[in-house]
CSV table of C-alpha atoms and ligand atoms in Angstrom, one decimal:
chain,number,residue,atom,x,y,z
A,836,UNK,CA,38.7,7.6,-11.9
A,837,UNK,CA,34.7,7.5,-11.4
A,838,UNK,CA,33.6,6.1,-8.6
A,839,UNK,CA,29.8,5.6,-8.5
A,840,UNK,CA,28.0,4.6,-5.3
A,841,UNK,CA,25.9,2.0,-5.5
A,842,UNK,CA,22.6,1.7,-6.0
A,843,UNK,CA,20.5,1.5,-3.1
A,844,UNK,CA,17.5,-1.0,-3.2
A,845,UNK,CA,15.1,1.5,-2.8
A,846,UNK,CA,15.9,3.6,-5.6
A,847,UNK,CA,15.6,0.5,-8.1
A,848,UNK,CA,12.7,-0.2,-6.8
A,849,UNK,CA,11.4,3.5,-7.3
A,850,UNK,CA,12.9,3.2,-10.9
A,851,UNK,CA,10.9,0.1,-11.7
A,852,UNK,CA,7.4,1.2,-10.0
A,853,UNK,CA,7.5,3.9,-12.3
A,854,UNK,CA,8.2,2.3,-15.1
A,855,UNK,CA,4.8,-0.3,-14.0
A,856,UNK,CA,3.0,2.7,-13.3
A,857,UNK,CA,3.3,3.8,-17.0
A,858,UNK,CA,1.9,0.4,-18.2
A,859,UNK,CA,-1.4,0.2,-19.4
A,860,UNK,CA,-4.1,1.2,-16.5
A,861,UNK,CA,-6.2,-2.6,-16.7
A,862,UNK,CA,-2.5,-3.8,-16.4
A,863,UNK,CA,-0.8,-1.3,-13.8
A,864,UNK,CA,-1.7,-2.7,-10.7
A,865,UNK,CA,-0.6,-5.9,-10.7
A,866,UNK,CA,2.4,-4.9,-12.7
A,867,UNK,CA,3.3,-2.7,-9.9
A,868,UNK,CA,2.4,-5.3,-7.6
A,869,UNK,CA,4.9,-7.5,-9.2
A,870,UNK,CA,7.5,-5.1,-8.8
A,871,UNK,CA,6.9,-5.1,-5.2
A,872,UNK,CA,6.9,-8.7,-5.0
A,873,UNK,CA,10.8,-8.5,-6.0
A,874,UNK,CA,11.6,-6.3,-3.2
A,875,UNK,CA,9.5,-6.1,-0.3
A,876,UNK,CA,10.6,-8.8,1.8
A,877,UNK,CA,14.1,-7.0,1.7
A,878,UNK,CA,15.2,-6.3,5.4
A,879,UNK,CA,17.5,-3.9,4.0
A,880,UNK,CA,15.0,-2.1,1.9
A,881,UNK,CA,14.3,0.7,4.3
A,882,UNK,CA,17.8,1.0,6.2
A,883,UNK,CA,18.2,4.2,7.2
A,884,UNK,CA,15.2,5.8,6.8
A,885,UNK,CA,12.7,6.6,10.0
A,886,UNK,CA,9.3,5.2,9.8
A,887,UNK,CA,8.0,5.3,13.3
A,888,UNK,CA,4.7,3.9,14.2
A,889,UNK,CA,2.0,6.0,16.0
A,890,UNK,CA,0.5,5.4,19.0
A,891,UNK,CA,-3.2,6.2,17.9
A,892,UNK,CA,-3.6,5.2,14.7
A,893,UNK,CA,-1.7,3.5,11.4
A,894,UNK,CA,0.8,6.1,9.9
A,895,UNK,CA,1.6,6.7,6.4
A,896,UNK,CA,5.4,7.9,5.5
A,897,UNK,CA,5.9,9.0,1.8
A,898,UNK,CA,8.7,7.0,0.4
A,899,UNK,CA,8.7,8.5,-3.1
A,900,UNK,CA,6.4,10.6,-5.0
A,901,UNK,CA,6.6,10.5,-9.1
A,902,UNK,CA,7.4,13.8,-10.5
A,903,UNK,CA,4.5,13.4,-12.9
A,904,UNK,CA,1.8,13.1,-10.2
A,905,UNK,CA,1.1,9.6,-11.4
A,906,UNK,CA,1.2,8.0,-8.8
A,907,UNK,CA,3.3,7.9,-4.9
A,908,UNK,CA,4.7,5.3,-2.7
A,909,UNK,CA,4.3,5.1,0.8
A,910,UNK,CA,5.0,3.1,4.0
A,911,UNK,CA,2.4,2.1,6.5
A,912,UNK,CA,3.3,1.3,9.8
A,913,UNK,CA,0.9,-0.6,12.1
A,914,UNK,CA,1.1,-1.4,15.7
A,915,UNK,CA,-0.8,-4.6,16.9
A,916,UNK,CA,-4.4,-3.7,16.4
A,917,UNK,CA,-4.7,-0.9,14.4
A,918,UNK,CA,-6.7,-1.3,10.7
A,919,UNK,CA,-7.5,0.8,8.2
A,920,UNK,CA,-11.4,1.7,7.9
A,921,UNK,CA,-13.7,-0.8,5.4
A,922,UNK,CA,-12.9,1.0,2.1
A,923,UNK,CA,-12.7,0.6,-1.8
A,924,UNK,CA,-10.7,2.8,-3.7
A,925,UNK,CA,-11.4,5.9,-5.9
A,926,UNK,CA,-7.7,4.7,-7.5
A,927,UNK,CA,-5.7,1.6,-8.2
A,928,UNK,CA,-4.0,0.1,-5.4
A,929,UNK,CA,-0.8,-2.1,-5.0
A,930,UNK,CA,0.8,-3.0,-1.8
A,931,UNK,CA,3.3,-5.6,-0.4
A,932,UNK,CA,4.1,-6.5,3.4
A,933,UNK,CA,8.0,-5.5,4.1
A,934,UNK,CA,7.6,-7.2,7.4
A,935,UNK,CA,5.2,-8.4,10.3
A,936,UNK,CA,1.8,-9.7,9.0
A,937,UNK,CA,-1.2,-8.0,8.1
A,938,UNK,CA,-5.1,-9.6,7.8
A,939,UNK,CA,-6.7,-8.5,4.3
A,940,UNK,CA,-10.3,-8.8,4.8
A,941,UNK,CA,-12.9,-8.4,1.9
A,942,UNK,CA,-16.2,-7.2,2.2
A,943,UNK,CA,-19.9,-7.2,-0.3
A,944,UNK,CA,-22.5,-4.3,-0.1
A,945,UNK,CA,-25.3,-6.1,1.7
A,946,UNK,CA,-28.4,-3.7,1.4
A,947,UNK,CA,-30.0,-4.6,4.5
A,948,UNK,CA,-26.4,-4.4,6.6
A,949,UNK,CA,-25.5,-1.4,8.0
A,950,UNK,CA,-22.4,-2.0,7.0
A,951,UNK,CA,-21.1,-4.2,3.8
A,952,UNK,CA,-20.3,-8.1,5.3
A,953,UNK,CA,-17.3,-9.9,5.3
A,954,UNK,CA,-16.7,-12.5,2.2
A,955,UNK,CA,-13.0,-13.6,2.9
A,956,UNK,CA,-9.9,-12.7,5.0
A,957,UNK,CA,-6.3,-13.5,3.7
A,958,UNK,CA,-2.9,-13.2,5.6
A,959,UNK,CA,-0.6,-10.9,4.2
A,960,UNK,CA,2.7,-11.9,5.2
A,961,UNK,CA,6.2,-10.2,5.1
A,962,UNK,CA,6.5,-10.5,0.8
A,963,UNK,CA,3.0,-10.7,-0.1
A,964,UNK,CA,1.1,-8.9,-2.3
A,965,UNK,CA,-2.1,-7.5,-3.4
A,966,UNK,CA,-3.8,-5.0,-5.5
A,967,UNK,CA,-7.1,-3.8,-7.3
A,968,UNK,CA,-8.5,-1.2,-9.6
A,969,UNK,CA,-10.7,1.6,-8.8
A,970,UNK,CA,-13.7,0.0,-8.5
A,971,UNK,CA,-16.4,0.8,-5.3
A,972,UNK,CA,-16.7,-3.1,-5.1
A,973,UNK,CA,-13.5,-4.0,-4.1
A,974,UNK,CA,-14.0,-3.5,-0.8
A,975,UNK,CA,-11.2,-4.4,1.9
A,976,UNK,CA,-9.8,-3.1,5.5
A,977,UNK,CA,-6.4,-4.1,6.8
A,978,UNK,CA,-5.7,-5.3,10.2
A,979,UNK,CA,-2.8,-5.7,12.0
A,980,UNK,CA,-3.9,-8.7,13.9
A,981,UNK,CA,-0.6,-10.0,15.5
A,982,UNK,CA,1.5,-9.0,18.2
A,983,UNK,CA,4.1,-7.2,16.4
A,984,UNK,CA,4.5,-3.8,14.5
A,985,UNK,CA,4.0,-4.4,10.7
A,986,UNK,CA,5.0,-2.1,8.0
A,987,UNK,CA,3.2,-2.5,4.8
A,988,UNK,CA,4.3,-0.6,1.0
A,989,UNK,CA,1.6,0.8,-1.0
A,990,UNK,CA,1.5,2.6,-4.2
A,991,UNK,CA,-1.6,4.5,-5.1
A,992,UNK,CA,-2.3,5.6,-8.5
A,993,UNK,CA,-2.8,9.6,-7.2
A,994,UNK,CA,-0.3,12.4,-6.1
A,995,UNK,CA,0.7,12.5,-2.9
A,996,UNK,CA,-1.3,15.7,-1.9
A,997,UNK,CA,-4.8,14.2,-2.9
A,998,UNK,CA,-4.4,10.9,-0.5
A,999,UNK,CA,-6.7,12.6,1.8
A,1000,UNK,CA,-9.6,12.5,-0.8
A,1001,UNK,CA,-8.2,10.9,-4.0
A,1002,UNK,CA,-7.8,7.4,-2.4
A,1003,UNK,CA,-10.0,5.6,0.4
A,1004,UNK,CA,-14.0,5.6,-0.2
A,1005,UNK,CA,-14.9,4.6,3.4
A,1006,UNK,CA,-17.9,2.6,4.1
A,1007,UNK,CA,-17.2,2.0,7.9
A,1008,UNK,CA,-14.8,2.8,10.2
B,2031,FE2,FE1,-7.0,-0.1,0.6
């Protein structure tokens, strides 16, 4: 007899992001997006797997990277008051809350700001979504505004190994 263990959430959703990540690029992030949507609020999604926060600053955790180099998964973890800086992307983006709540704030280039200005702020709570395309106008920063950790999924459309220059174009800190 074959006994097969079961299939963990995380790997189906690995399996399915990759299969959205091979859609066509106008359509991939909110097709991985939507994929997220399906499992993110799972409480089980991450058993077993360490994903401690940081006292300084948010932390990233890789959580799967595509063999292809297409694109990598990752979890953030955020402690009450840490955000990301004000950034667009150089890639596309998808991300979903797993759990606590996170404040998505967009921003416009203002010219005569030193920085670009704030034109709305969303809350991203445990099973929401967003995403964007690579474009230097889609300008966000995520907060952790509450008084709980939050741990947030993102997939970025870049191998793991060029996050550090592939992803974030930072406009302000
Ligand atoms: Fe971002």
């Amino acid at each position: 007899m074959i006994i097969t263990k079961p299939r963990i959430a995380l790997d189906v959703l690995k399996e399915r992001v990759t299969v959205a990540a091979r859609s066509p690029l106008q359509d991939r992030p909110a097709a991985v997006a939507g994929v997220l949507a399906d499992f993110v609020s799972d409480p089980q999604l991450l058993a077993g797997l360490d994903c401690p926060c940081c006292p300084d600053r948010y932390i990233r955790h890789l959580l799967h990277a595509d063999p292809e180099g297409g694109f990598a998964m990752v979890a953030l973890v955020w402690r009450p008051g840490q955000m990301s800086p004000i950034h667009a992307h150089h890639t596309w983006c998808a991300l979903g809350v797993h759990r606590g709540t996170l404040t998505e704030s967009f921003y416009a280039r203002d010219e005569t700001a030193p920085e670009p200005v704030t034109t709305a702020t969303c809350l991203r709570r445990a099973g929401d979504i967003s995403h964007g395309p690579a474009d230097p106008n889609l300008i966000h920063r995520l907060a952790n505004l509450g008084s709980a950790d939050a741990l947030s999924i993102h997939v970025y459309g870049v191998p793991y190994d060029k996050f550090g220059s592939d992803v974030n174009l930072v406009y302000a800190a």
